[in-house]
Short mmCIF file of C-alpha atoms in Angstrom, two decimals:
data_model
loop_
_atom_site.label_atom_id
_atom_site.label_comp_id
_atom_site.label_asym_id
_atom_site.label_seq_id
_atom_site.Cartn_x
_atom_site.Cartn_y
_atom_site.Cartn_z
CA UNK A 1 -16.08 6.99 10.09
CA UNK A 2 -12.15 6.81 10.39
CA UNK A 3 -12.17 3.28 12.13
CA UNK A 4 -10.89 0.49 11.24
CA UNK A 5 -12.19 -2.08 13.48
CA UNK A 6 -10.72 -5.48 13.92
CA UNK A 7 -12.22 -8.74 15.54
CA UNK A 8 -11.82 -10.61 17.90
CA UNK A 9 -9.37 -8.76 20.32
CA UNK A 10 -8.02 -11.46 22.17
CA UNK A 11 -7.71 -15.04 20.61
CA UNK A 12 -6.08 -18.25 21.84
CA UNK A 13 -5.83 -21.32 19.98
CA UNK A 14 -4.11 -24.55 19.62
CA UNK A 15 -1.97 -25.75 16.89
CA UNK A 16 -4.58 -27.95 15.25
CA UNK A 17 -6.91 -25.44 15.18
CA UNK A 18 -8.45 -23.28 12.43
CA UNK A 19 -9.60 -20.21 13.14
CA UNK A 20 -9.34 -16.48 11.61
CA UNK A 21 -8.61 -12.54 12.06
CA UNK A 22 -11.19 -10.10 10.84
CA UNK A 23 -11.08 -6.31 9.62
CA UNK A 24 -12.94 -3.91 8.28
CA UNK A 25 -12.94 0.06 7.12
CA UNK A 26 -15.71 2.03 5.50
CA UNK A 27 -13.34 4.96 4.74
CA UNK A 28 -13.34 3.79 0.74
CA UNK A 29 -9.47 2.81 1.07
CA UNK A 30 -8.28 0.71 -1.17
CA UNK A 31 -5.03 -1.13 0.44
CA UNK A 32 -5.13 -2.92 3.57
CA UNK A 33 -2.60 -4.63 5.43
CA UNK A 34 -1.85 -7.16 7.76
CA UNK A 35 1.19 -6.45 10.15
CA UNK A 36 2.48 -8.63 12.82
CA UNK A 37 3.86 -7.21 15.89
CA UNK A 38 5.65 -8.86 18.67
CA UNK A 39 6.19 -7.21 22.23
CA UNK A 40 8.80 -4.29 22.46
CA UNK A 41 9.46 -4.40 18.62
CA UNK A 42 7.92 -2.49 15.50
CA UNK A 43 4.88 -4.20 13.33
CA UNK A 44 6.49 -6.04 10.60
CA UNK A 45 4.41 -6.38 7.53
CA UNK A 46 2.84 -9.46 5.89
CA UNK A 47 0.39 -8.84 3.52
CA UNK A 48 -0.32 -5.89 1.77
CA UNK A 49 -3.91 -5.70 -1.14
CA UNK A 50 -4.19 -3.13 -3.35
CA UNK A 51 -7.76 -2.96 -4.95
CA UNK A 52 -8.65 -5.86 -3.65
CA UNK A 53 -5.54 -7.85 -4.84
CA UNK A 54 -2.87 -9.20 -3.19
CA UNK A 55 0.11 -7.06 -4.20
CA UNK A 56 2.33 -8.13 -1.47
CA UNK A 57 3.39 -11.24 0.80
CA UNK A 58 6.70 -11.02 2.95
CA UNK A 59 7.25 -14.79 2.31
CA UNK A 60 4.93 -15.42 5.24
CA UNK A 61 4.25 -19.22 5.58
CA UNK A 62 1.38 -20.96 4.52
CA UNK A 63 -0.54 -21.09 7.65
CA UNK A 64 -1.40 -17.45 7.55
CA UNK A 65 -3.89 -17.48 4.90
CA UNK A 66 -5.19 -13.82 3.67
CA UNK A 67 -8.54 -13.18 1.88
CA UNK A 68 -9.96 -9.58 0.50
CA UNK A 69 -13.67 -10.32 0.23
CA UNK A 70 -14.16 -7.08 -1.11
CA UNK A 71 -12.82 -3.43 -0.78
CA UNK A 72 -14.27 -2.90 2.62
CA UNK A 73 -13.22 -6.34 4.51
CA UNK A 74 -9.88 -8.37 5.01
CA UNK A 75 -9.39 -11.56 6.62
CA UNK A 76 -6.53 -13.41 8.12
CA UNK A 77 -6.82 -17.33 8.32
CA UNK A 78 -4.92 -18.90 10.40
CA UNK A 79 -4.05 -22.83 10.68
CA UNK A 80 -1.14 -24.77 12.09
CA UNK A 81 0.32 -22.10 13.67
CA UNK A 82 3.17 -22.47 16.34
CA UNK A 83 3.30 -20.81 19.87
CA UNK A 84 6.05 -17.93 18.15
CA UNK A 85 3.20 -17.02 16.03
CA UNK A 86 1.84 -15.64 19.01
CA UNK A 87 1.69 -12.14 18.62
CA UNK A 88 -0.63 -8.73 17.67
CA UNK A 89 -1.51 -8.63 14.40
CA UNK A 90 -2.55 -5.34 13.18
CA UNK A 91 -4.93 -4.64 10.45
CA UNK A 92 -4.35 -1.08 8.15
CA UNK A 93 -5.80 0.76 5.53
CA UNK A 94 -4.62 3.45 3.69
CA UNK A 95 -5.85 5.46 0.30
CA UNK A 96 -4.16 4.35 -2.90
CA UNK A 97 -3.90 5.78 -6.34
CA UNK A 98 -2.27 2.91 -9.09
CA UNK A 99 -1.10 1.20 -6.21
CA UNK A 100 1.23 3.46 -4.61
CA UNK A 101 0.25 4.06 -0.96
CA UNK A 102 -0.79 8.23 -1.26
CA UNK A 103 -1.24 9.14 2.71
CA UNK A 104 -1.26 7.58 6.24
CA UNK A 105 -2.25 4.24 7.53
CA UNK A 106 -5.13 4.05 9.63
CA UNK A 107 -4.89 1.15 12.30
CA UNK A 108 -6.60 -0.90 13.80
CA UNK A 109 -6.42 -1.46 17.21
CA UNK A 110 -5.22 -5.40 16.57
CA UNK A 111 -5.73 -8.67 17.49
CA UNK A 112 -3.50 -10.13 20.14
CA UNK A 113 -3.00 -13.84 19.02
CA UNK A 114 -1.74 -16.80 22.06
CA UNK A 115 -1.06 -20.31 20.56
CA UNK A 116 -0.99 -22.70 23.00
CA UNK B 1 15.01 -4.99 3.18
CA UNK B 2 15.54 -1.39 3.85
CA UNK B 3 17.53 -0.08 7.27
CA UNK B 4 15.95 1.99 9.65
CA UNK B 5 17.09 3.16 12.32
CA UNK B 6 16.37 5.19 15.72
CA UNK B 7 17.83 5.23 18.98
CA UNK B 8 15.76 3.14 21.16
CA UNK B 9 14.89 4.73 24.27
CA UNK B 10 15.15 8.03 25.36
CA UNK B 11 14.02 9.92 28.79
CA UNK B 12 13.20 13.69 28.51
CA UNK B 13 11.64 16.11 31.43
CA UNK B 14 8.39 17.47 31.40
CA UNK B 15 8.07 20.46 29.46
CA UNK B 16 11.19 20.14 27.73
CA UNK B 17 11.47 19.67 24.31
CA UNK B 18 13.24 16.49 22.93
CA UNK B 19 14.42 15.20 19.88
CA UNK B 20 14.35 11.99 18.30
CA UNK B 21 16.40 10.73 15.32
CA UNK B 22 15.68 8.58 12.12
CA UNK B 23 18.18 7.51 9.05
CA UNK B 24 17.05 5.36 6.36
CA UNK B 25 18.67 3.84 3.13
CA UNK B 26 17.41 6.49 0.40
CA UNK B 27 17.53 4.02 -2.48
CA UNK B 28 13.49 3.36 -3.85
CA UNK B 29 12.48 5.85 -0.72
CA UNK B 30 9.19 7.99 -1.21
CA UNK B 31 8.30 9.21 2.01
CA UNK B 32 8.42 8.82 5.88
CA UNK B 33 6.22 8.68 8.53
CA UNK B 34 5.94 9.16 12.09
CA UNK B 35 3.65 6.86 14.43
CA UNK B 36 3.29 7.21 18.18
CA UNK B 37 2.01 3.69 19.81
CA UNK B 38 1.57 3.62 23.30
CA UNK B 39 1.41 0.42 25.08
CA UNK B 40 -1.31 -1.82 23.99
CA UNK B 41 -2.30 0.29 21.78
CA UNK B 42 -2.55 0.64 18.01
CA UNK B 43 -0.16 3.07 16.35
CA UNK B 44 -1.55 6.35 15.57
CA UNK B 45 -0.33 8.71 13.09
CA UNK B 46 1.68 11.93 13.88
CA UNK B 47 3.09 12.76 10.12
CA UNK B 48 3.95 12.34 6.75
CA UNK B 49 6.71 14.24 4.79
CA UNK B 50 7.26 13.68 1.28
CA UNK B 51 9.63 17.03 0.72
CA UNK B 52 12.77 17.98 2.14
CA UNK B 53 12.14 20.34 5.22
CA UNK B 54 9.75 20.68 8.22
CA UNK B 55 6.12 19.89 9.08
CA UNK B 56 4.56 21.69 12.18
CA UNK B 57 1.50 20.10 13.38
CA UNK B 58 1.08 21.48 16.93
CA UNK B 59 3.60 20.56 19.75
CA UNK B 60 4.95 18.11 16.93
CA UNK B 61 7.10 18.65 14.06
CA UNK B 62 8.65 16.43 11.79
CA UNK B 63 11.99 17.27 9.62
CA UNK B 64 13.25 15.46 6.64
CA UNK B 65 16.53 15.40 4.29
CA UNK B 66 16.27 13.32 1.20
CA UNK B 67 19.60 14.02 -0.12
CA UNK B 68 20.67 12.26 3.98
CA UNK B 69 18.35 10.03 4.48
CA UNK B 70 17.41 11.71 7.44
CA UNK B 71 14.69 12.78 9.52
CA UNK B 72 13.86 13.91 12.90
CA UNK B 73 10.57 14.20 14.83
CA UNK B 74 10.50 17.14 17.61
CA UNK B 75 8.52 17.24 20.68
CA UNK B 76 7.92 20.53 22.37
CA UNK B 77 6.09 21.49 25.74
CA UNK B 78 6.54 17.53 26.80
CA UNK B 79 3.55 16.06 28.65
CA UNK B 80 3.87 12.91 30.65
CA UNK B 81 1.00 11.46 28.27
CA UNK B 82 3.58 11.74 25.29
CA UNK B 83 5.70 8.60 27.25
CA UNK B 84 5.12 6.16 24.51
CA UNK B 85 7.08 4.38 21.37
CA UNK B 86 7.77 6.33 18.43
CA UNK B 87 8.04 4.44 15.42
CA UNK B 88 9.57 5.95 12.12
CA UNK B 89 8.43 4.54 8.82
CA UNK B 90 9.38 4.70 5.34
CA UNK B 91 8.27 3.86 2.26
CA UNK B 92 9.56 2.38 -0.37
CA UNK B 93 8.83 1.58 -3.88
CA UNK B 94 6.12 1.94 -5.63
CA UNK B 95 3.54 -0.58 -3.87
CA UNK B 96 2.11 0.62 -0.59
CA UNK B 97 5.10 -0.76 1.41
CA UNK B 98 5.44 0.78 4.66
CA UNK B 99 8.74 -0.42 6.50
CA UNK B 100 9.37 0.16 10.20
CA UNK B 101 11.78 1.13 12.17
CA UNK B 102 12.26 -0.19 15.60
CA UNK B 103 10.75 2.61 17.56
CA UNK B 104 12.11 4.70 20.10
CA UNK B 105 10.84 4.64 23.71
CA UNK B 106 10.12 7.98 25.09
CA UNK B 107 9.96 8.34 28.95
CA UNK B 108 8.81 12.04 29.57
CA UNK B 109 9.66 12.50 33.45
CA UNK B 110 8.43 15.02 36.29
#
């Protein structure tokens, strides 16, 4: 299994609303990521856990809220958000050794975001 | 944050072979990677180079100069499926941070 699957595909909420991204991989990496990506332009990363922790945040605001249940699943919450927020956002995984990424990402085919 | 650059569109014929660019800042830089992402789509990986030189993998290749910060991904045999955006990436550091460029779109043409 090389997948990385990623639900829902499609999502549109409000700005009051609460709602969240999901992912999952049962290739036994260890690092996942959350990238955003906006039409025409490259995914930019946000999060990035290694072993389960959170090694990296981009200084993405507080209403993106990320949470590694455990080594297989990674969630996005999302609250607040604005319509710019609208957007893919595309989960990864990748194998890691001491926390240094050691080979490719494996995507996920993403979850395109509308806030209305 | 680290510079990355490629050109950002380029048009090639069909079974030609093209060419497409990719500097980086070398300071804290382990690797680089290629994606292809067509439209849509997720980005899907073409190759990784680590060592100065050149990767064959099929109609691709990927090339790579530490010492210029350089590297260049080669297309042979073009198909009119390979019309997509191809991303460089590098990474930097030592904790799994994978910076893109801003991808190059490819427009392979009869």
């Amino acid at each position: 299994d090389t997948e990385v699957t990623q639900t829902p595909k499609h999502l549109v909420m409000g700005m009051t609303n609460k709602k969240s991204l999901k992912c999952e991989q049962h290739m036994g990496h260890r690092a996942m990521y959350w990238y955003k990506q906006k039409a025409k332009k490259p995914p930019e990363l946000m999060f990035v856990y290694s072993y389960e922790k959170l090694s990296i945040n981009e200084s993405v605001p507080s209403r993106f809220s990320p949470e590694c249940p455990n080594s297989s699943l990674l969630n996005l919450h999302l609250h607040a958000l604005q319509p710019e927020d609208s957007a893919l956002y595309l989960c990864a995984s990748s194998q890691t050794a001491s926390g240094v990424n050691t080979g490719e990402l494996f995507f996920g085919e993403g979850s395109r975001l509308t806030v209305l | 944050g680290q510079n990355i650059d490629q050109p950002t569109e380029m048009t090639a014929t069909e079974g030609a072979i093209v060419q497409i660019n990719c500097t980086y800042q070398t300071s804290g830089f382990n690797g680089l990677f290629w994606y292809q992402q067509h439209a849509g789509e997720a980005p899907t990986f073409l190759s990784y180079n680590v060592l100065d030189g050149l990767e064959e993998k099929g109609r691709f290749s990927s090339f790579l100069s530490r010492s210029k910060g350089y590297s260049y991904l080669l297309l042979k045999e073009l198909q009119m499926k390979d019309s997509a955006s191809y991303l460089c990436a590098g990474e930097f550091g030592g904790g799994n941070k994978l910076t893109f460029g801003t991808g190059t779109q490819l427009k392979v043409e009869l």
